[in-house]
Amino acid sequence: MSQIADQLRDKLTKELKAVHVEVEDTSANRCAASFKALVVSPQFEGKPLLQRHRMVNTCLAEELKEIHAFEQKTLTPEQWEKQKSQ
Amino acid sequence: CSATGIKKDLAEIVKKDKVVVFMKGDPSQPMCGFSNAVVQILRMHGVDDYASYNVLEDQRLRQGVKDFSNWPTIPQVYFNGEFVGGCDILLQMHQNGDLVEELEKLGIRS
Protein backbone atom coordinates (compact mmCIF):
# COMPACT_ATOMS: atom_id res chain seq x y z
CA MET A 1 0.00 0.00 0.00
CA SER A 2 1.45 3.33 -1.03
CA GLN A 3 1.97 6.23 1.32
CA ILE A 4 -0.56 8.41 -0.48
CA ALA A 5 -3.20 5.69 -0.23
CA ASP A 6 -2.64 5.56 3.54
CA GLN A 7 -2.90 9.33 3.70
CA LEU A 8 -6.17 9.33 1.75
CA ARG A 9 -7.62 6.64 4.00
CA ASP A 10 -6.67 8.47 7.19
CA LYS A 11 -8.21 11.69 5.97
CA LEU A 12 -11.48 10.08 4.85
CA THR A 13 -11.75 8.17 8.11
CA LYS A 14 -11.23 11.28 10.18
CA GLU A 15 -13.17 13.91 8.26
CA LEU A 16 -16.10 11.83 7.01
CA LYS A 17 -16.23 9.64 10.12
CA ALA A 18 -16.03 6.68 7.77
CA VAL A 19 -16.52 3.29 9.39
CA HIS A 20 -14.79 1.53 6.54
CA VAL A 21 -12.41 2.78 3.85
CA GLU A 22 -10.62 0.86 1.15
CA VAL A 23 -8.10 2.72 -0.97
CA GLU A 24 -6.44 1.00 -3.86
CA ASP A 25 -3.49 2.46 -5.72
CA THR A 26 -4.35 1.86 -9.37
CA SER A 27 -1.45 3.91 -10.76
CA ALA A 28 0.18 0.84 -12.27
CA ASN A 29 -2.76 0.33 -14.65
CA ARG A 30 -3.06 3.98 -15.60
CA CYS A 31 -0.83 6.62 -17.06
CA ALA A 32 -0.31 8.54 -13.79
CA ALA A 33 -1.18 8.68 -10.08
CA SER A 34 -4.56 6.95 -9.78
CA PHE A 35 -6.61 5.72 -6.88
CA LYS A 36 -9.82 3.86 -6.27
CA ALA A 37 -11.69 4.33 -3.01
CA LEU A 38 -14.61 2.73 -1.23
CA VAL A 39 -15.93 4.92 1.58
CA VAL A 40 -18.57 3.76 4.05
CA SER A 41 -19.88 6.52 6.29
CA PRO A 42 -23.09 7.21 8.20
CA GLN A 43 -22.70 10.83 7.01
CA PHE A 44 -23.86 9.71 3.56
CA GLU A 45 -27.29 8.78 4.85
CA GLY A 46 -30.12 10.63 3.14
CA LYS A 47 -27.73 12.28 0.69
CA PRO A 48 -27.89 11.83 -3.08
CA LEU A 49 -24.95 10.32 -4.91
CA LEU A 50 -23.67 13.61 -6.27
CA GLN A 51 -23.58 15.17 -2.84
CA ARG A 52 -21.74 12.16 -1.38
CA HIS A 53 -19.11 12.36 -4.09
CA ARG A 54 -18.76 16.07 -3.50
CA MET A 55 -18.11 15.38 0.19
CA VAL A 56 -15.29 13.02 -0.73
CA ASN A 57 -13.91 15.45 -3.32
CA THR A 58 -13.96 18.28 -0.79
CA CYS A 59 -12.28 16.16 1.84
CA LEU A 60 -9.48 15.28 -0.58
CA ALA A 61 -9.34 18.58 -2.45
CA GLU A 62 -5.62 19.14 -1.76
CA GLU A 63 -4.64 15.60 -2.72
CA LEU A 64 -6.77 15.52 -5.86
CA LYS A 65 -4.63 18.28 -7.36
CA GLU A 66 -1.80 15.76 -7.65
CA ILE A 67 -3.97 12.79 -8.57
CA HIS A 68 -4.91 12.27 -12.21
CA ALA A 69 -7.65 9.69 -11.81
CA PHE A 70 -9.84 9.00 -8.83
CA GLU A 71 -12.62 6.44 -8.70
CA GLN A 72 -14.98 6.38 -5.78
CA LYS A 73 -17.84 4.42 -4.35
CA THR A 74 -19.80 5.91 -1.46
CA LEU A 75 -22.04 3.76 0.72
CA THR A 76 -23.93 4.10 3.97
CA PRO A 77 -23.19 1.38 6.56
CA GLU A 78 -26.59 -0.13 5.74
CA GLN A 79 -25.88 -0.27 2.01
CA TRP A 80 -22.48 -1.75 2.71
CA GLU A 81 -23.92 -4.55 4.84
CA LYS A 82 -26.38 -5.33 2.08
CA GLN A 83 -23.64 -5.40 -0.52
CA LYS A 84 -21.43 -7.66 1.59
CA SER A 85 -24.22 -10.19 2.04
CA GLN A 86 -24.84 -10.41 -1.70
CA CYS B 1 -11.65 38.77 -18.70
CA SER B 2 -11.39 35.19 -19.91
CA ALA B 3 -12.28 33.54 -16.59
CA THR B 4 -15.73 35.10 -16.44
CA GLY B 5 -16.05 34.70 -20.21
CA ILE B 6 -15.67 30.93 -20.13
CA LYS B 7 -18.08 30.65 -17.23
CA LYS B 8 -20.76 32.43 -19.24
CA ASP B 9 -19.95 30.33 -22.29
CA LEU B 10 -20.27 27.13 -20.26
CA ALA B 11 -23.60 28.17 -18.79
CA GLU B 12 -24.87 28.45 -22.37
CA ILE B 13 -23.14 25.31 -23.65
CA VAL B 14 -24.67 23.03 -21.01
CA LYS B 15 -28.15 24.36 -21.71
CA LYS B 16 -27.91 24.13 -25.48
CA ASP B 17 -28.42 20.36 -25.61
CA LYS B 18 -30.33 17.92 -23.40
CA VAL B 19 -27.26 15.77 -22.84
CA VAL B 20 -23.81 17.36 -22.73
CA VAL B 21 -20.54 15.54 -22.08
CA PHE B 22 -17.11 17.04 -21.47
CA MET B 23 -14.56 14.36 -22.17
CA LYS B 24 -11.05 13.49 -23.30
CA GLY B 25 -11.24 12.76 -27.00
CA ASP B 26 -14.54 12.44 -28.80
CA PRO B 27 -17.21 9.71 -28.78
CA SER B 28 -15.75 8.02 -31.86
CA GLN B 29 -12.29 8.04 -30.29
CA PRO B 30 -12.20 8.47 -26.50
CA MET B 31 -8.68 9.15 -25.23
CA CYS B 32 -9.19 7.86 -21.70
CA GLY B 33 -10.87 4.83 -20.14
CA PHE B 34 -13.16 6.94 -17.95
CA SER B 35 -14.39 9.03 -20.87
CA ASN B 36 -14.85 5.82 -22.83
CA ALA B 37 -16.98 4.36 -20.02
CA VAL B 38 -19.37 7.33 -20.22
CA VAL B 39 -19.62 6.99 -24.01
CA GLN B 40 -20.36 3.24 -23.71
CA ILE B 41 -23.00 3.74 -21.01
CA LEU B 42 -24.81 6.38 -23.09
CA ARG B 43 -24.61 4.13 -26.14
CA MET B 44 -26.09 1.24 -24.15
CA HIS B 45 -29.07 3.45 -23.32
CA GLY B 46 -29.54 4.49 -26.90
CA VAL B 47 -28.43 8.07 -26.32
CA ASP B 48 -26.83 8.89 -29.67
CA ASP B 49 -27.71 12.50 -29.99
CA TYR B 50 -25.65 14.37 -27.43
CA ALA B 51 -23.18 17.19 -27.46
CA SER B 52 -19.60 16.31 -26.58
CA TYR B 53 -16.70 18.65 -26.02
CA ASN B 54 -13.08 17.53 -26.13
CA VAL B 55 -11.18 19.15 -23.26
CA LEU B 56 -7.85 17.98 -24.67
CA GLU B 57 -8.24 20.47 -27.49
CA ASP B 58 -8.78 23.43 -25.22
CA GLN B 59 -6.90 24.01 -21.96
CA ARG B 60 -9.19 26.90 -21.09
CA LEU B 61 -12.20 24.61 -21.39
CA ARG B 62 -10.47 21.85 -19.42
CA GLN B 63 -9.91 24.09 -16.41
CA GLY B 64 -13.04 26.14 -17.00
CA VAL B 65 -15.44 23.24 -16.76
CA LYS B 66 -13.83 22.05 -13.51
CA ASP B 67 -14.31 25.47 -11.95
CA PHE B 68 -17.81 25.79 -13.41
CA SER B 69 -19.10 22.57 -11.85
CA ASN B 70 -16.77 22.57 -8.84
CA TRP B 71 -15.81 19.05 -9.84
CA PRO B 72 -12.14 18.05 -10.08
CA THR B 73 -12.19 15.45 -12.84
CA ILE B 74 -13.12 14.72 -16.47
CA PRO B 75 -15.48 13.33 -17.84
CA GLN B 76 -18.44 15.43 -16.76
CA VAL B 77 -22.04 14.78 -17.74
CA TYR B 78 -24.89 17.30 -17.83
CA PHE B 79 -28.61 16.65 -18.29
CA ASN B 80 -30.87 19.61 -19.08
CA GLY B 81 -28.19 22.06 -18.06
CA GLU B 82 -27.62 20.42 -14.72
CA PHE B 83 -24.44 18.68 -13.60
CA VAL B 84 -25.07 14.96 -13.09
CA GLY B 85 -21.60 13.72 -12.20
CA GLY B 86 -18.57 11.92 -13.52
CA CYS B 87 -17.96 8.39 -14.68
CA ASP B 88 -18.52 6.70 -11.29
CA ILE B 89 -21.87 8.38 -10.75
CA LEU B 90 -23.09 7.58 -14.26
CA LEU B 91 -22.01 3.96 -13.81
CA GLN B 92 -23.83 3.65 -10.50
CA MET B 93 -26.94 5.29 -11.97
CA HIS B 94 -26.76 2.77 -14.79
CA GLN B 95 -26.49 -0.11 -12.31
CA ASN B 96 -29.28 0.99 -9.97
CA GLY B 97 -31.73 2.01 -12.67
CA ASP B 98 -31.74 5.74 -11.93
CA LEU B 99 -30.28 6.51 -15.35
CA VAL B 100 -33.32 5.09 -17.18
CA GLU B 101 -35.53 7.31 -15.05
CA GLU B 102 -33.45 10.43 -15.59
CA LEU B 103 -33.34 9.85 -19.34
CA GLU B 104 -37.10 9.40 -19.39
CA LYS B 105 -37.43 12.84 -17.82
CA LEU B 106 -35.49 14.16 -20.81
CA GLY B 107 -37.82 12.32 -23.16
CA ILE B 108 -35.21 9.71 -24.06
CA ARG B 109 -36.31 6.07 -24.02
CA SER B 110 -33.44 3.75 -23.18
mmCIF file with all atom_site columns, N, CA and C in Angstrom, chain B residues 53-101:
data_model
loop_
_atom_site.group_PDB
_atom_site.id
_atom_site.type_symbol
_atom_site.label_atom_id
_atom_site.label_alt_id
_atom_site.label_comp_id
_atom_site.label_asym_id
_atom_site.label_entity_id
_atom_site.label_seq_id
_atom_site.pdbx_PDB_ins_code
_atom_site.Cartn_x
_atom_site.Cartn_y
_atom_site.Cartn_z
_atom_site.occupancy
_atom_site.B_iso_or_equiv
_atom_site.pdbx_formal_charge
_atom_site.auth_seq_id
_atom_site.auth_comp_id
_atom_site.auth_asym_id
_atom_site.auth_atom_id
_atom_site.pdbx_PDB_model_num
ATOM 1   N N  . TYR B 1 53  ? -17.771 17.670 -25.866 1.00 0.00 ? 53  TYR B N  1
ATOM 2   C CA . TYR B 1 53  ? -16.696 18.649 -26.021 1.00 0.00 ? 53  TYR B CA 1
ATOM 3   C C  . TYR B 1 53  ? -15.391 18.020 -25.567 1.00 0.00 ? 53  TYR B C  1
ATOM 4   N N  . ASN B 1 54  ? -14.385 18.129 -26.405 1.00 0.00 ? 54  ASN B N  1
ATOM 5   C CA . ASN B 1 54  ? -13.085 17.528 -26.134 1.00 0.00 ? 54  ASN B CA 1
ATOM 6   C C  . ASN B 1 54  ? -12.205 18.515 -25.358 1.00 0.00 ? 54  ASN B C  1
ATOM 7   N N  . VAL B 1 55  ? -11.962 18.211 -24.083 1.00 0.00 ? 55  VAL B N  1
ATOM 8   C CA . VAL B 1 55  ? -11.184 19.149 -23.261 1.00 0.00 ? 55  VAL B CA 1
ATOM 9   C C  . VAL B 1 55  ? -9.698  19.118 -23.607 1.00 0.00 ? 55  VAL B C  1
ATOM 10  N N  . LEU B 1 56  ? -9.264  18.064 -24.311 1.00 0.00 ? 56  LEU B N  1
ATOM 11  C CA . LEU B 1 56  ? -7.846  17.977 -24.665 1.00 0.00 ? 56  LEU B CA 1
ATOM 12  C C  . LEU B 1 56  ? -7.480  19.019 -25.733 1.00 0.00 ? 56  LEU B C  1
ATOM 13  N N  . GLU B 1 57  ? -8.499  19.495 -26.436 1.00 0.00 ? 57  GLU B N  1
ATOM 14  C CA . GLU B 1 57  ? -8.240  20.465 -27.493 1.00 0.00 ? 57  GLU B CA 1
ATOM 15  C C  . GLU B 1 57  ? -8.229  21.892 -26.970 1.00 0.00 ? 57  GLU B C  1
ATOM 16  N N  . ASP B 1 58  ? -8.623  22.079 -25.734 1.00 0.00 ? 58  ASP B N  1
ATOM 17  C CA . ASP B 1 58  ? -8.781  23.428 -25.218 1.00 0.00 ? 58  ASP B CA 1
ATOM 18  C C  . ASP B 1 58  ? -8.487  23.479 -23.716 1.00 0.00 ? 58  ASP B C  1
ATOM 19  N N  . GLN B 1 59  ? -7.318  23.957 -23.371 1.00 0.00 ? 59  GLN B N  1
ATOM 20  C CA . GLN B 1 59  ? -6.901  24.011 -21.964 1.00 0.00 ? 59  GLN B CA 1
ATOM 21  C C  . GLN B 1 59  ? -7.825  24.908 -21.128 1.00 0.00 ? 59  GLN B C  1
ATOM 22  N N  . ARG B 1 60  ? -8.331  25.963 -21.781 1.00 0.00 ? 60  ARG B N  1
ATOM 23  C CA . ARG B 1 60  ? -9.195  26.903 -21.087 1.00 0.00 ? 60  ARG B CA 1
ATOM 24  C C  . ARG B 1 60  ? -10.506 26.207 -20.712 1.00 0.00 ? 60  ARG B C  1
ATOM 25  N N  . LEU B 1 61  ? -10.981 25.373 -21.626 1.00 0.00 ? 61  LEU B N  1
ATOM 26  C CA . LEU B 1 61  ? -12.204 24.613 -21.390 1.00 0.00 ? 61  LEU B CA 1
ATOM 27  C C  . LEU B 1 61  ? -11.967 23.560 -20.309 1.00 0.00 ? 61  LEU B C  1
ATOM 28  N N  . ARG B 1 62  ? -10.803 22.919 -20.370 1.00 0.00 ? 62  ARG B N  1
ATOM 29  C CA . ARG B 1 62  ? -10.469 21.847 -19.425 1.00 0.00 ? 62  ARG B CA 1
ATOM 30  C C  . ARG B 1 62  ? -10.511 22.357 -17.986 1.00 0.00 ? 62  ARG B C  1
ATOM 31  N N  . GLN B 1 63  ? -9.899  23.523 -17.758 1.00 0.00 ? 63  GLN B N  1
ATOM 32  C CA . GLN B 1 63  ? -9.910  24.095 -16.407 1.00 0.00 ? 63  GLN B CA 1
ATOM 33  C C  . GLN B 1 63  ? -11.252 24.752 -16.124 1.00 0.00 ? 63  GLN B C  1
ATOM 34  N N  . GLY B 1 64  ? -11.798 25.401 -17.160 1.00 0.00 ? 64  GLY B N  1
ATOM 35  C CA . GLY B 1 64  ? -13.044 26.145 -16.995 1.00 0.00 ? 64  GLY B CA 1
ATOM 36  C C  . GLY B 1 64  ? -14.199 25.278 -16.529 1.00 0.00 ? 64  GLY B C  1
ATOM 37  N N  . VAL B 1 65  ? -14.312 24.096 -17.100 1.00 0.00 ? 65  VAL B N  1
ATOM 38  C CA . VAL B 1 65  ? -15.439 23.236 -16.760 1.00 0.00 ? 65  VAL B CA 1
ATOM 39  C C  . VAL B 1 65  ? -15.303 22.685 -15.332 1.00 0.00 ? 65  VAL B C  1
ATOM 40  N N  . LYS B 1 66  ? -14.052 22.501 -14.895 1.00 0.00 ? 66  LYS B N  1
ATOM 41  C CA . LYS B 1 66  ? -13.829 22.048 -13.512 1.00 0.00 ? 66  LYS B CA 1
ATOM 42  C C  . LYS B 1 66  ? -14.268 23.119 -12.519 1.00 0.00 ? 66  LYS B C  1
ATOM 43  N N  . ASP B 1 67  ? -13.934 24.352 -12.828 1.00 0.00 ? 67  ASP B N  1
ATOM 44  C CA . ASP B 1 67  ? -14.311 25.466 -11.954 1.00 0.00 ? 67  ASP B CA 1
ATOM 45  C C  . ASP B 1 67  ? -15.819 25.681 -11.992 1.00 0.00 ? 67  ASP B C  1
ATOM 46  N N  . PHE B 1 68  ? -16.382 25.548 -13.197 1.00 0.00 ? 68  PHE B N  1
ATOM 47  C CA . PHE B 1 68  ? -17.810 25.792 -13.410 1.00 0.00 ? 68  PHE B CA 1
ATOM 48  C C  . PHE B 1 68  ? -18.662 24.848 -12.562 1.00 0.00 ? 68  PHE B C  1
ATOM 49  N N  . SER B 1 69  ? -18.292 23.575 -12.549 1.00 0.00 ? 69  SER B N  1
ATOM 50  C CA . SER B 1 69  ? -19.100 22.568 -11.847 1.00 0.00 ? 69  SER B CA 1
ATOM 51  C C  . SER B 1 69  ? -18.587 22.304 -10.436 1.00 0.00 ? 69  SER B C  1
ATOM 52  N N  . ASN B 1 70  ? -17.422 22.880 -10.107 1.00 0.00 ? 70  ASN B N  1
ATOM 53  C CA . ASN B 1 70  ? -16.772 22.567 -8.839  1.00 0.00 ? 70  ASN B CA 1
ATOM 54  C C  . ASN B 1 70  ? -16.571 21.058 -8.709  1.00 0.00 ? 70  ASN B C  1
ATOM 55  N N  . TRP B 1 71  ? -16.044 20.494 -9.771  1.00 0.00 ? 71  TRP B N  1
ATOM 56  C CA . TRP B 1 71  ? -15.812 19.046 -9.840  1.00 0.00 ? 71  TRP B CA 1
ATOM 57  C C  . TRP B 1 71  ? -14.414 18.840 -10.397 1.00 0.00 ? 71  TRP B C  1
ATOM 58  N N  . PRO B 1 72  ? -13.573 18.044 -9.724  1.00 0.00 ? 72  PRO B N  1
ATOM 59  C CA . PRO B 1 72  ? -12.144 18.052 -10.078 1.00 0.00 ? 72  PRO B CA 1
ATOM 60  C C  . PRO B 1 72  ? -11.731 17.211 -11.277 1.00 0.00 ? 72  PRO B C  1
ATOM 61  N N  . THR B 1 73  ? -12.635 16.400 -11.812 1.00 0.00 ? 73  THR B N  1
ATOM 62  C CA . THR B 1 73  ? -12.189 15.451 -12.841 1.00 0.00 ? 73  THR B CA 1
ATOM 63  C C  . THR B 1 73  ? -13.026 15.503 -14.122 1.00 0.00 ? 73  THR B C  1
ATOM 64  N N  . ILE B 1 74  ? -12.482 14.905 -15.161 1.00 0.00 ? 74  ILE B N  1
ATOM 65  C CA . ILE B 1 74  ? -13.122 14.720 -16.466 1.00 0.00 ? 74  ILE B CA 1
ATOM 66  C C  . ILE B 1 74  ? -13.283 13.207 -16.634 1.00 0.00 ? 74  ILE B C  1
ATOM 67  N N  . PRO B 1 75  ? -14.341 12.696 -17.178 1.00 0.00 ? 75  PRO B N  1
ATOM 68  C CA . PRO B 1 75  ? -15.483 13.332 -17.842 1.00 0.00 ? 75  PRO B CA 1
ATOM 69  C C  . PRO B 1 75  ? -16.502 13.966 -16.898 1.00 0.00 ? 75  PRO B C  1
ATOM 70  N N  . GLN B 1 76  ? -17.327 14.839 -17.483 1.00 0.00 ? 76  GLN B N  1
ATOM 71  C CA . GLN B 1 76  ? -18.442 15.434 -16.762 1.00 0.00 ? 76  GLN B CA 1
ATOM 72  C C  . GLN B 1 76  ? -19.698 15.370 -17.640 1.00 0.00 ? 76  GLN B C  1
ATOM 73  N N  . VAL B 1 77  ? -20.791 14.954 -16.996 1.00 0.00 ? 77  VAL B N  1
ATOM 74  C CA . VAL B 1 77  ? -22.037 14.776 -17.736 1.00 0.00 ? 77  VAL B CA 1
ATOM 75  C C  . VAL B 1 77  ? -23.092 15.757 -17.225 1.00 0.00 ? 77  VAL B C  1
ATOM 76  N N  . TYR B 1 78  ? -23.815 16.378 -18.169 1.00 0.00 ? 78  TYR B N  1
ATOM 77  C CA . TYR B 1 78  ? -24.893 17.305 -17.827 1.00 0.00 ? 78  TYR B CA 1
ATOM 78  C C  . TYR B 1 78  ? -26.190 16.864 -18.499 1.00 0.00 ? 78  TYR B C  1
ATOM 79  N N  . PHE B 1 79  ? -27.278 16.870 -17.735 1.00 0.00 ? 79  PHE B N  1
ATOM 80  C CA . PHE B 1 79  ? -28.613 16.648 -18.292 1.00 0.00 ? 79  PHE B CA 1
ATOM 81  C C  . PHE B 1 79  ? -29.415 17.921 -18.104 1.00 0.00 ? 79  PHE B C  1
ATOM 82  N N  . ASN B 1 80  ? -30.022 18.416 -19.177 1.00 0.00 ? 80  ASN B N  1
ATOM 83  C CA . ASN B 1 80  ? -30.874 19.607 -19.077 1.00 0.00 ? 80  ASN B CA 1
ATOM 84  C C  . ASN B 1 80  ? -30.192 20.779 -18.363 1.00 0.00 ? 80  ASN B C  1
ATOM 85  N N  . GLY B 1 81  ? -28.923 20.951 -18.644 1.00 0.00 ? 81  GLY B N  1
ATOM 86  C CA . GLY B 1 81  ? -28.191 22.064 -18.063 1.00 0.00 ? 81  GLY B CA 1
ATOM 87  C C  . GLY B 1 81  ? -27.721 21.850 -16.645 1.00 0.00 ? 81  GLY B C  1
ATOM 88  N N  . GLU B 1 82  ? -28.010 20.665 -16.111 1.00 0.00 ? 82  GLU B N  1
ATOM 89  C CA . GLU B 1 82  ? -27.616 20.417 -14.725 1.00 0.00 ? 82  GLU B CA 1
ATOM 90  C C  . GLU B 1 82  ? -26.516 19.372 -14.629 1.00 0.00 ? 82  GLU B C  1
ATOM 91  N N  . PHE B 1 83  ? -25.548 19.618 -13.775 1.00 0.00 ? 83  PHE B N  1
ATOM 92  C CA . PHE B 1 83  ? -24.444 18.684 -13.604 1.00 0.00 ? 83  PHE B CA 1
ATOM 93  C C  . PHE B 1 83  ? -24.929 17.389 -12.955 1.00 0.00 ? 83  PHE B C  1
ATOM 94  N N  . VAL B 1 84  ? -24.646 16.269 -13.599 1.00 0.00 ? 84  VAL B N  1
ATOM 95  C CA . VAL B 1 84  ? -25.067 14.957 -13.089 1.00 0.00 ? 84  VAL B CA 1
ATOM 96  C C  . VAL B 1 84  ? -23.933 14.288 -12.315 1.00 0.00 ? 84  VAL B C  1
ATOM 97  N N  . GLY B 1 85  ? -22.740 14.337 -12.868 1.00 0.00 ? 85  GLY B N  1
ATOM 98  C CA . GLY B 1 85  ? -21.602 13.718 -12.198 1.00 0.00 ? 85  GLY B CA 1
ATOM 99  C C  . GLY B 1 85  ? -20.561 13.265 -13.196 1.00 0.00 ? 85  GLY B C  1
ATOM 100 N N  . GLY B 1 86  ? -19.627 12.480 -12.677 1.00 0.00 ? 86  GLY B N  1
ATOM 101 C CA . GLY B 1 86  ? -18.571 11.924 -13.515 1.00 0.00 ? 86  GLY B CA 1
ATOM 102 C C  . GLY B 1 86  ? -18.872 10.473 -13.849 1.00 0.00 ? 86  GLY B C  1
ATOM 103 N N  . CYS B 1 87  ? -17.831 9.771  -14.225 1.00 0.00 ? 87  CYS B N  1
ATOM 104 C CA . CYS B 1 87  ? -17.961 8.395  -14.684 1.00 0.00 ? 87  CYS B CA 1
ATOM 105 C C  . CYS B 1 87  ? -18.527 7.454  -13.607 1.00 0.00 ? 87  CYS B C  1
ATOM 106 N N  . ASP B 1 88  ? -18.058 7.586  -12.368 1.00 0.00 ? 88  ASP B N  1
ATOM 107 C CA . ASP B 1 88  ? -18.517 6.703  -11.285 1.00 0.00 ? 88  ASP B CA 1
ATOM 108 C C  . ASP B 1 88  ? -20.011 6.856  -11.041 1.00 0.00 ? 88  ASP B C  1
ATOM 109 N N  . ILE B 1 89  ? -20.457 8.105  -11.031 1.00 0.00 ? 89  ILE B N  1
ATOM 110 C CA . ILE B 1 89  ? -21.867 8.377  -10.752 1.00 0.00 ? 89  ILE B CA 1
ATOM 111 C C  . ILE B 1 89  ? -22.739 7.843  -11.884 1.00 0.00 ? 89  ILE B C  1
ATOM 112 N N  . LEU B 1 90  ? -22.311 8.070  -13.124 1.00 0.00 ? 90  LEU B N  1
ATOM 113 C CA . LEU B 1 90  ? -23.094 7.578  -14.260 1.00 0.00 ? 90  LEU B CA 1
ATOM 114 C C  . LEU B 1 90  ? -23.172 6.042  -14.231 1.00 0.00 ? 90  LEU B C  1
ATOM 115 N N  . LEU B 1 91  ? -22.048 5.425  -13.882 1.00 0.00 ? 91  LEU B N  1
ATOM 116 C CA . LEU B 1 91  ? -22.009 3.959  -13.811 1.00 0.00 ? 91  LEU B CA 1
ATOM 117 C C  . LEU B 1 91  ? -22.963 3.440  -12.732 1.00 0.00 ? 91  LEU B C  1
ATOM 118 N N  . GLN B 1 92  ? -22.942 4.103  -11.580 1.00 0.00 ? 92  GLN B N  1
ATOM 119 C CA . GLN B 1 92  ? -23.831 3.654  -10.496 1.00 0.00 ? 92  GLN B CA 1
ATOM 120 C C  . GLN B 1 92  ? -25.294 3.914  -10.832 1.00 0.00 ? 92  GLN B C  1
ATOM 121 N N  . MET B 1 93  ? -25.558 5.022  -11.542 1.00 0.00 ? 93  MET B N  1
ATOM 122 C CA . MET B 1 93  ? -26.938 5.294  -11.968 1.00 0.00 ? 93  MET B CA 1
ATOM 123 C C  . MET B 1 93  ? -27.397 4.266  -12.996 1.00 0.00 ? 93  MET B C  1
ATOM 124 N N  . HIS B 1 94  ? -26.456 3.810  -13.806 1.00 0.00 ? 94  HIS B N  1
ATOM 125 C CA . HIS B 1 94  ? -26.757 2.771  -14.787 1.00 0.00 ? 94  HIS B CA 1
ATOM 126 C C  . HIS B 1 94  ? -27.091 1.456  -14.066 1.00 0.00 ? 94  HIS B C  1
ATOM 127 N N  . GLN B 1 95  ? -26.310 1.156  -13.035 1.00 0.00 ? 95  GLN B N  1
ATOM 128 C CA . GLN B 1 95  ? -26.491 -0.106 -12.315 1.00 0.00 ? 95  GLN B CA 1
ATOM 129 C C  . GLN B 1 95  ? -27.757 -0.127 -11.459 1.00 0.00 ? 95  GLN B C  1
ATOM 130 N N  . ASN B 1 96  ? -28.114 1.014  -10.862 1.00 0.00 ? 96  ASN B N  1
ATOM 131 C CA . ASN B 1 96  ? -29.279 0.986  -9.972  1.00 0.00 ? 96  ASN B CA 1
ATOM 132 C C  . ASN B 1 96  ? -30.585 1.437  -10.647 1.00 0.00 ? 96  ASN B C  1
ATOM 133 N N  . GLY B 1 97  ? -30.506 1.711  -11.929 1.00 0.00 ? 97  GLY B N  1
ATOM 134 C CA . GLY B 1 97  ? -31.731 2.014  -12.673 1.00 0.00 ? 97  GLY B CA 1
ATOM 135 C C  . GLY B 1 97  ? -32.112 3.489  -12.719 1.00 0.00 ? 97  GLY B C  1
ATOM 136 N N  . ASP B 1 98  ? -31.418 4.312  -11.953 1.00 0.00 ? 98  ASP B N  1
ATOM 137 C CA . ASP B 1 98  ? -31.741 5.744  -11.931 1.00 0.00 ? 98  ASP B CA 1
ATOM 138 C C  . ASP B 1 98  ? -31.547 6.405  -13.294 1.00 0.00 ? 98  ASP B C  1
ATOM 139 N N  . LEU B 1 99  ? -30.602 5.877  -14.061 1.00 0.00 ? 99  LEU B N  1
ATOM 140 C CA . LEU B 1 99  ? -30.282 6.507  -15.345 1.00 0.00 ? 99  LEU B CA 1
ATOM 141 C C  . LEU B 1 99  ? -31.477 6.420  -16.299 1.00 0.00 ? 99  LEU B C  1
ATOM 142 N N  . VAL B 1 100 ? -32.143 5.267  -16.322 1.00 0.00 ? 100 VAL B N  1
ATOM 143 C CA . VAL B 1 100 ? -33.317 5.090  -17.179 1.00 0.00 ? 100 VAL B CA 1
ATOM 144 C C  . VAL B 1 100 ? -34.359 6.147  -16.840 1.00 0.00 ? 100 VAL B C  1
ATOM 145 N N  . GLU B 1 101 ? -34.549 6.333  -15.530 1.00 0.00 ? 101 GLU B N  1
ATOM 146 C CA . GLU B 1 101 ? -35.530 7.306  -15.048 1.00 0.00 ? 101 GLU B CA 1
ATOM 147 C C  . GLU B 1 101 ? -35.164 8.735  -15.457 1.00 0.00 ? 101 GLU B C  1
#
